[in-house]
Each structure stands twice: as C-alpha cells, then as structure tokens.
XYZ file of C-alpha atoms in Angstrom:
441
model
C -7.240 13.998 5.646
C -8.211 16.437 2.897
C -5.792 19.218 3.880
C -2.922 16.740 4.141
C -3.752 15.425 0.655
C -3.490 18.928 -0.814
C -0.192 19.540 0.952
C 1.306 16.309 -0.396
C 0.270 17.005 -3.961
C 2.104 20.333 -3.919
C 4.558 19.627 -1.117
C 7.689 17.630 -0.434
C 8.646 13.996 0.211
C 9.108 14.922 3.887
C 5.503 16.138 4.020
C 4.343 12.826 2.558
C 6.516 10.710 4.854
C 5.484 12.645 7.973
C 1.857 12.162 6.924
C 2.343 8.397 6.464
C 4.080 7.989 9.830
C 1.284 9.922 11.533
C -1.263 7.313 10.383
C -0.133 4.910 13.145
C 0.689 1.206 13.337
C -2.538 -0.370 14.636
C -5.683 1.436 13.494
C -8.490 -1.070 13.892
C -9.384 -4.725 14.234
C -6.893 -7.183 12.676
C -7.944 -8.128 9.170
C -7.615 -7.392 5.474
C -10.839 -5.398 5.093
C -9.110 -2.008 5.203
C -6.373 -2.832 2.676
C -8.924 -4.525 0.401
C -11.102 -1.414 0.420
C -8.118 0.860 -0.211
C -6.734 -1.254 -3.061
C -10.205 -1.493 -4.624
C -10.469 2.314 -4.552
C -7.143 2.426 -6.420
C -8.281 -0.083 -9.059
C -6.699 -3.153 -7.426
C -3.217 -2.618 -8.918
C -1.940 -5.762 -7.187
C -4.174 -7.966 -9.345
C -2.100 -7.207 -12.432
C 1.189 -8.149 -10.766
C 2.966 -11.445 -10.106
C 4.572 -12.109 -6.754
C 7.114 -14.007 -4.721
C 5.602 -13.549 -1.245
C 7.925 -13.992 1.747
C 6.989 -14.459 5.419
C 8.991 -15.644 8.425
C 10.598 -14.432 11.624
C 14.225 -14.044 10.520
C 15.960 -13.827 7.157
C 13.010 -12.352 5.231
C 14.812 -9.215 4.119
C 18.036 -10.949 3.084
C 16.171 -13.721 1.239
C 14.015 -11.126 -0.533
C 17.075 -9.098 -1.509
C 18.888 -12.166 -2.883
C 15.840 -13.382 -4.815
C 15.213 -9.959 -6.356
C 18.882 -9.609 -7.306
C 18.844 -12.974 -9.106
C 15.649 -12.130 -10.998
C 17.090 -8.780 -12.030
C 20.271 -10.477 -13.248
C 18.035 -12.743 -15.348
C 16.722 -9.667 -17.172
C 13.373 -9.167 -15.440
C 12.002 -5.846 -14.193
C 11.750 -6.583 -10.481
C 9.889 -4.777 -7.723
C 11.139 -5.233 -4.162
C 8.974 -4.352 -1.155
C 10.628 -4.629 2.277
C 10.272 -3.217 5.777
C 11.287 -1.554 7.922
C 13.742 0.912 6.420
C 17.080 1.830 7.997
C 18.024 5.294 6.773
C 15.292 6.584 4.467
C 11.678 5.620 3.852
C 12.292 5.156 0.114
C 14.244 1.925 0.816
C 10.944 0.070 1.257
C 9.946 0.375 -2.421
C 12.480 -0.386 -5.179
C 12.482 -1.348 -8.845
C 15.606 -3.066 -10.170
C 17.470 -1.867 -7.112
C 16.541 1.830 -7.531
C 14.619 3.473 -4.693
C 11.289 5.129 -5.451
C 11.923 8.777 -6.394
C 10.896 11.775 -4.288
C 8.476 12.863 -7.000
C 6.783 9.478 -7.338
C 6.545 9.039 -3.579
C 4.945 12.464 -3.127
C 2.567 12.094 -6.081
C 1.403 8.594 -5.164
C 0.999 9.533 -1.496
C -1.488 12.151 -2.608
C -3.375 9.633 -4.746
C -3.536 7.021 -1.989
C -4.616 9.628 0.595
C -7.404 10.770 -1.723
C -8.561 7.162 -2.168
C -8.430 6.550 1.587
C -10.518 9.655 2.257
C -13.498 8.227 0.393
C -13.590 4.836 2.150
C -16.400 3.626 4.386
C -14.648 1.741 7.191
C -16.020 0.360 10.483
C -16.506 2.958 13.183
C -13.242 4.018 14.799
C -11.046 2.426 12.119
C -8.679 4.204 9.742
C -6.021 3.263 7.207
C -2.726 2.577 8.992
C 0.846 3.345 7.948
C 1.675 -0.128 6.632
C -1.599 -0.473 4.740
C -1.072 2.943 3.131
C 2.533 2.139 2.158
C 1.609 -1.287 0.786
C -1.117 0.153 -1.442
C 1.290 2.862 -2.601
C 3.863 0.192 -3.424
C 1.366 -1.785 -5.512
C 0.466 1.358 -7.483
C 4.127 2.115 -8.104
C 5.044 -1.428 -9.173
C 2.088 -1.511 -11.560
C 3.040 1.871 -13.042
C 6.616 0.717 -13.468
C 5.555 -2.372 -15.411
C 7.259 -4.848 -13.096
C 7.438 -8.418 -14.381
C 7.491 -9.736 -10.837
C 7.476 -8.313 -7.317
C 9.336 -9.795 -4.352
C 6.995 -8.942 -1.490
C 8.063 -9.158 2.148
C 5.400 -9.263 4.844
C 5.534 -6.669 7.582
C 4.132 -8.592 10.562
C 2.867 -12.174 10.510
C 1.009 -13.122 7.359
C -2.685 -13.849 7.798
C -3.714 -10.245 8.545
C -0.653 -8.572 7.037
C -1.574 -5.953 4.437
C 0.588 -7.698 1.817
C -1.717 -10.717 2.059
C -4.323 -8.847 0.014
C -2.668 -10.423 -3.048
C -4.882 -13.182 -4.456
C -2.310 -15.321 -6.242
C 1.434 -15.856 -5.959
C 4.058 -17.641 -8.004
C 5.965 -18.805 -4.912
C 5.169 -18.489 -1.213
C 8.379 -18.510 0.845
C 8.594 -19.221 4.577
C 11.917 -18.262 6.167
C 12.957 -19.509 9.646
C 10.205 -19.158 12.239
C 10.764 -18.437 15.916
C 9.101 -16.522 18.726
C 8.623 -12.820 18.001
C 5.699 -10.367 18.133
C 3.950 -12.832 20.466
C 1.368 -10.259 21.572
C 0.046 -10.211 18.005
C 0.938 -13.601 16.520
C 0.619 -16.072 19.411
C 2.734 -17.555 22.182
C 3.914 -20.772 20.498
C 5.966 -21.498 17.399
C 3.009 -23.482 15.993
C 0.651 -20.513 16.417
C 3.162 -18.143 14.814
C 3.742 -20.627 11.957
C -0.006 -20.710 11.343
C -0.052 -16.939 10.935
C 2.934 -17.011 8.561
C 1.637 -19.973 6.532
C -1.562 -18.036 5.808
C 0.264 -16.329 2.904
C 0.151 -19.647 1.003
C -2.264 -19.446 -1.916
C -4.042 -22.281 -3.768
C -1.842 -23.949 -6.404
C 1.184 -21.795 -5.585
C 4.638 -23.260 -5.091
C 5.837 -23.252 -1.474
C 9.478 -22.997 -0.435
C 10.420 -23.464 3.202
C 13.826 -22.597 4.653
C 15.890 -25.380 6.169
C 16.106 -25.714 9.920
C 12.469 -24.997 10.726
C 11.250 -26.247 14.112
C 9.293 -29.490 13.733
C 6.066 -27.903 14.983
C 6.377 -25.180 12.335
C 6.963 -27.697 9.533
C 3.833 -29.633 10.515
C 1.711 -26.482 10.325
C 3.184 -25.395 6.972
C 2.748 -28.861 5.424
C -0.867 -28.947 6.585
C -1.518 -25.541 5.012
C -0.041 -26.753 1.707
C -2.200 -29.859 1.648
C -5.358 -27.919 2.525
C -4.829 -25.449 -0.334
C -3.462 -27.771 -2.991
C -0.176 -25.858 -2.989
C 3.007 -27.569 -4.142
C 5.739 -28.013 -1.544
C 9.056 -27.589 -3.340
C 11.937 -29.393 -1.645
C 14.742 -28.520 -4.073
C 18.444 -28.931 -3.346
C 19.230 -29.132 0.356
C 22.974 -29.758 0.365
C 25.787 -27.322 -0.238
C 29.530 -27.546 0.321
C 31.059 -24.585 2.086
C 34.352 -23.387 0.601
C 34.994 -20.369 2.809
C 33.202 -18.221 5.356
C 34.703 -14.919 6.449
C 33.865 -11.360 7.360
C 33.883 -10.525 3.634
C 31.261 -13.161 2.832
C 31.120 -16.813 1.860
C 31.596 -19.169 -1.045
C 29.853 -22.501 -1.528
C 29.103 -25.170 -4.118
C 25.601 -26.412 -4.876
C 24.955 -29.104 -7.506
C 28.445 -28.602 -8.886
C 28.031 -24.836 -9.322
C 30.037 -22.329 -7.315
C 28.365 -19.306 -5.681
C 29.522 -16.376 -3.564
C 27.544 -14.372 -1.014
C 28.782 -10.941 0.038
C 26.819 -10.821 3.300
C 28.826 -12.562 6.079
C 27.606 -15.253 8.451
C 26.545 -18.884 8.034
C 22.900 -17.847 8.402
C 23.275 -16.022 5.073
C 24.124 -19.355 3.455
C 20.755 -20.611 4.671
C 19.098 -17.532 3.157
C 21.020 -18.049 -0.093
C 19.846 -21.658 -0.307
C 16.251 -20.508 0.257
C 16.636 -17.947 -2.538
C 18.106 -20.563 -4.910
C 15.253 -22.939 -4.073
C 12.778 -20.146 -4.782
C 14.423 -19.581 -8.165
C 14.187 -23.313 -8.932
C 10.469 -23.234 -8.090
C 10.017 -20.261 -10.435
C 11.805 -22.137 -13.219
C 9.296 -24.966 -12.873
C 6.544 -22.373 -13.378
C 8.054 -21.214 -16.658
C 10.378 -18.415 -15.604
C 13.659 -18.373 -17.518
C 16.478 -17.873 -15.030
C 19.917 -19.021 -16.230
C 22.359 -20.439 -13.683
C 24.718 -17.588 -14.576
C 22.055 -15.100 -13.448
C 21.772 -16.884 -10.098
C 25.551 -16.697 -9.663
C 25.697 -12.986 -10.536
C 22.585 -12.111 -8.559
C 23.762 -13.746 -5.334
C 27.202 -12.144 -5.630
C 25.663 -8.673 -6.074
C 23.035 -8.901 -3.325
C 23.537 -6.463 -0.451
C 21.278 -5.680 2.503
C 21.827 -2.726 4.812
C 22.063 -3.534 8.496
C 22.869 -7.239 8.079
C 26.435 -7.429 9.411
C 27.041 -4.448 7.184
C 30.650 -3.312 7.115
C 30.793 0.503 7.224
C 34.313 1.243 8.526
C 37.487 -0.848 8.200
C 39.809 0.517 10.914
C 38.551 -0.115 13.462
C 36.149 -2.583 11.881
C 32.587 -1.292 12.405
C 29.690 -3.645 11.707
C 25.947 -2.954 11.854
C 23.460 -5.749 12.458
C 19.725 -5.487 13.079
C 19.344 -8.739 15.038
C 16.571 -7.941 17.529
C 15.005 -11.235 18.653
C 16.348 -14.408 20.261
C 16.881 -16.357 17.029
C 18.509 -13.379 15.312
C 20.849 -12.782 18.248
C 21.764 -16.494 18.287
C 22.792 -16.276 14.618
C 24.756 -13.088 15.304
C 26.516 -14.682 18.282
C 27.536 -17.689 16.175
C 29.012 -15.322 13.604
C 30.853 -13.356 16.301
C 32.244 -16.591 17.774
C 33.402 -17.814 14.374
C 34.613 -14.686 12.606
C 35.500 -12.128 15.284
C 36.981 -14.202 18.120
C 40.481 -12.807 17.558
C 39.360 -9.169 17.854
C 38.604 -7.134 20.946
C 34.850 -6.537 20.704
C 33.032 -3.292 21.523
C 29.228 -3.772 21.480
C 26.931 -0.775 21.025
C 23.391 -1.970 21.754
C 19.871 -0.684 22.298
C 16.463 -2.358 22.120
C 12.742 -1.652 22.030
C 10.483 -2.753 24.874
C 8.269 -5.127 22.886
C 11.088 -7.596 22.109
C 12.644 -10.339 24.257
C 15.330 -7.871 25.216
C 16.651 -9.582 28.349
C 18.015 -12.684 26.627
C 19.295 -10.617 23.674
C 21.278 -8.169 25.809
C 22.685 -10.858 28.109
C 23.943 -12.992 25.213
C 25.667 -10.096 23.485
C 27.138 -8.802 26.759
C 28.812 -12.166 27.415
C 30.767 -11.747 24.177
C 31.619 -8.078 24.620
C 34.936 -6.834 25.988
C 33.294 -3.406 26.330
C 29.533 -2.714 26.201
C 27.896 0.657 25.419
C 24.210 0.816 26.379
C 21.971 3.284 24.555
C 18.355 3.788 23.506
C 16.951 4.054 19.980
C 15.191 7.298 19.121
C 11.627 6.002 19.137
C 9.579 7.549 21.906
C 6.743 5.050 22.181
C 8.747 1.802 22.097
C 12.310 2.557 23.222
C 13.803 0.562 26.120
C 15.676 2.924 28.428
C 19.449 2.610 28.400
C 19.655 2.088 32.178
C 17.792 -1.208 31.816
C 20.102 -2.275 28.981
C 23.188 -1.352 31.034
C 21.939 -3.252 34.102
C 21.384 -6.396 32.039
C 24.748 -6.032 30.303
C 26.568 -5.782 33.631
C 25.537 -9.387 34.332
C 27.813 -10.574 31.517
C 30.369 -7.856 30.824
C 32.855 -6.241 33.229
C 33.096 -2.902 31.389
C 29.703 -1.286 30.658
C 28.964 2.353 29.811
C 25.534 3.995 29.976
C 25.653 6.330 26.947
C 21.988 7.311 26.511
C 22.104 7.973 22.742
C 23.639 5.973 19.918
C 25.659 9.061 18.910
C 27.341 9.182 22.320
C 27.826 5.406 22.333
C 29.514 5.451 18.910
C 31.743 8.358 19.910
C 32.822 6.501 23.051
C 33.436 3.232 21.195
C 35.415 4.914 18.417
C 37.441 6.754 21.044
C 38.238 3.574 22.977
C 38.794 1.094 20.139
C 42.197 0.392 18.605
C 42.592 -0.041 14.851
C 42.542 -3.840 15.269
C 39.328 -3.928 17.331
C 35.732 -4.424 16.170
C 32.746 -2.215 17.021
C 29.460 -4.083 16.604
C 26.260 -2.008 16.599
C 23.228 -4.237 17.130
C 19.736 -4.540 18.572
C 16.862 -2.422 17.349
C 16.699 -1.664 13.628
C 15.814 1.902 14.630
C 19.148 2.137 16.435
C 21.073 0.552 13.565
C 19.498 3.040 11.165
C 20.566 5.937 13.385
C 24.111 4.544 13.535
C 24.216 4.204 9.746
C 23.320 7.886 9.311
C 25.881 9.029 11.870
C 28.712 6.949 10.431
C 27.965 7.925 6.816
C 27.957 11.596 7.833
C 31.315 11.166 9.627
C 32.779 9.528 6.511
C 31.591 12.364 4.253
C 32.987 14.967 6.660
C 36.345 13.155 6.735
C 36.483 13.109 2.935
C-alpha cells in the first residue's frame, strides 16, 4: 500500500481512482470494525458533522438528491454522498452540487491510504473500496465545513460503512423490496431489519409511503426500541400533471414541481418534504420557498434522464423487480403512444429474469447487450433469450455501443429509445451519447 500512497500524492485522479477500485468490494467479515478503525485513524471526521441518513431498496438516490437540493436552497452548505456513480467517480461526493475536485480527490486518497496502512485489522481483512471512499467523503465534508450531509447507504444499513455515524438528525427509509438477498436476507422483513439498523437513538425517522406491511412492523419496532421519533408528516398530495418533462402537485395548499418524470418520483418528493418537515421540528430553518425551489432544481442522472429529444432517448437505472415495476408503470402511462426501442443489459447478481421479461413485453424492438463489468456482467445471449419470450424483434448486440448504434439507426424521430438495466450499462450509455452530442456540435 505504501508505493500506491506515494503515487497518489504526486500522481493523478486516475491513479487514485484505479487504486480505490482495486481495493475490492468485500474484504472481510461483515461489520463496522474496519471503517471505525479507519475513521479513528483520520480523527473521526464524521463526529463533527450532522446527517440525514438514507437507506432503502429503491428511491434512495433521488430522495437524497431532492433533500440536498432543498437544504441548499435554504442557504445551508450541504454535502451529498451517493453511490454508485454513472459517468465519473467524483459524482459520489458533492458539496452544494459541485463534485469533489481532482486535486482534493487525489490529496485525500493519499491521506486515507496512509491511515489505512497503519491499521491493525483481523487476519486476512483489508479496507474495501466503499469503506475507503466513505472515510474520504467524511474528511472532505469536514474540511468543507458542511452544515449538514445527506448520506446514502451503499448496501443495506447495519454493516454499511456509512453506519459508522453515531448520531443523525433524520433517518430516512425509502421503499424496501427484495434485492441483494445474498447479503441482506431472503425476506422483506429481514431486509427491512438491515435497513432499519441506521436508526439512531432519539433521531427522527421518516418512512416512505407504500412500504410492505412486514417492513413497517420492523421499522416501527426499531423506532420504539431506540426511542426514535417516527415522523408521519403530510401524506396526501393532489397531482396536477405528470408527463415526460416532470410533474406538478399540491401539498397542504402549496404547489410544487418535480423535474424527474414518473409517479414514483412524486413518492420520493413526498419523502423529501417529510424529511424537511422533520428537520424543521429539530430547529432547522427551511422556508417553504426553499422547498419549492429545491424540488424544482433537483436532477439525478440515470433516473429517466432525457439525453436526446429526436428520437427521444431516456436512461434509467432500474435494476431490480420493484424498480422495473415503477419504470414499466411510467412507460405505460407516458410512452404508450411511441414506438419503444429498449436497450437493456443486467448483472448476474440481480433478479434479471423478471426484469428482462417485463421490459421485453413493452418493447417493440429489444437490443440485448452486456455492461462492461467483467466479474458481474450477465452475457447478452441470456438477455436476448429471455427477451424473445416477450418481444418479436430482438437483436443480440453484445456491447451497449453497438446496441445504441442499432437503435438510433432503426428509430424514427417520433420513437423512444429507453436504455435500462444495470447502472454500469446506463453509465456507459451516458458517456457514449454525450460524446456523440459533442461531436455533432
């Protein structure tokens, strides 16, 4: 680790990012002992910060983005920690919407690597990629003097590196469903127990609407056991419009707009507004006008992101059953009058069969491909075979670049190309399409 530390201190952001990726995903027994040791070696920067901590299966990123945008509009200096990234690593760590700089990322990577080098960990265990990045994020947010940090978990909650934080202002649980079962458990109740473990004593707790009953029982029990305060907040809103350009709704007599399309984003917006209400009760000054402006400005890459208008090209990172269900509802409601070209690829450790079949049933043309991730990628032949069960016109394209080229070649100006499945694949598509746009300009 020593040579890599030297290289990062005098090297480039790419050197630092390659080093972080090389650390690996799972590097020891589940638990917080590694991140606690690493943060302690860095002076426990997280202890001087205040947090909104968000866990859940779907909607975490969008809810985090909306909440951070509202807090920024209210005049606070806001850190935002999310994962994974789509196009560049820097997306994971932001302050007031600005990505961490190359210089800060390189410098802090060197500091965290030096701290990690001196740790005494159990035999065979090392600091993993997410633990390293989380500690780096805490150091950066502390340096930047953030008033509050909106902190999204990476996987689960109980043993997630973000759960090293000791206190939170608000613990937020977004919709829970089955995902990462090999790590989190086979039932919704087991998964809810892992997510609810982010709840801290005396914190406020906000839970998204529409939770399965078994999840609600687990979350309520966790609140009672810890003396946390369950915040119900406003549950009703009146929808004014819902289109591909976003939605408008009224809550408690106040009008709001959301740029991200889909009814599921209304659910995320209501969770964010409820989180803001819970913060107000804890003394945070957040004017209604800031909530209106913040929601209207919130954007999240890869969430039905519109990147081309003619033909309409949308990117969506739905990659589990609940996410695909929400995407299908949006397709049925907002895109039913357009001929639909679906570009899709998945990773092996997701419930890919149901996801591919459901999207294929809605596709007029389906382009199967594989994300560029060697250890997890599902081969495109499997995707194509599943798609053929629901779609009459299926192409095996191997790479997302070939799939996009084929879809753009086949689609008319009035059609829609929907890129979905793995976030790795959506990130690749984003890069390709942005490069094409720059070349055209």
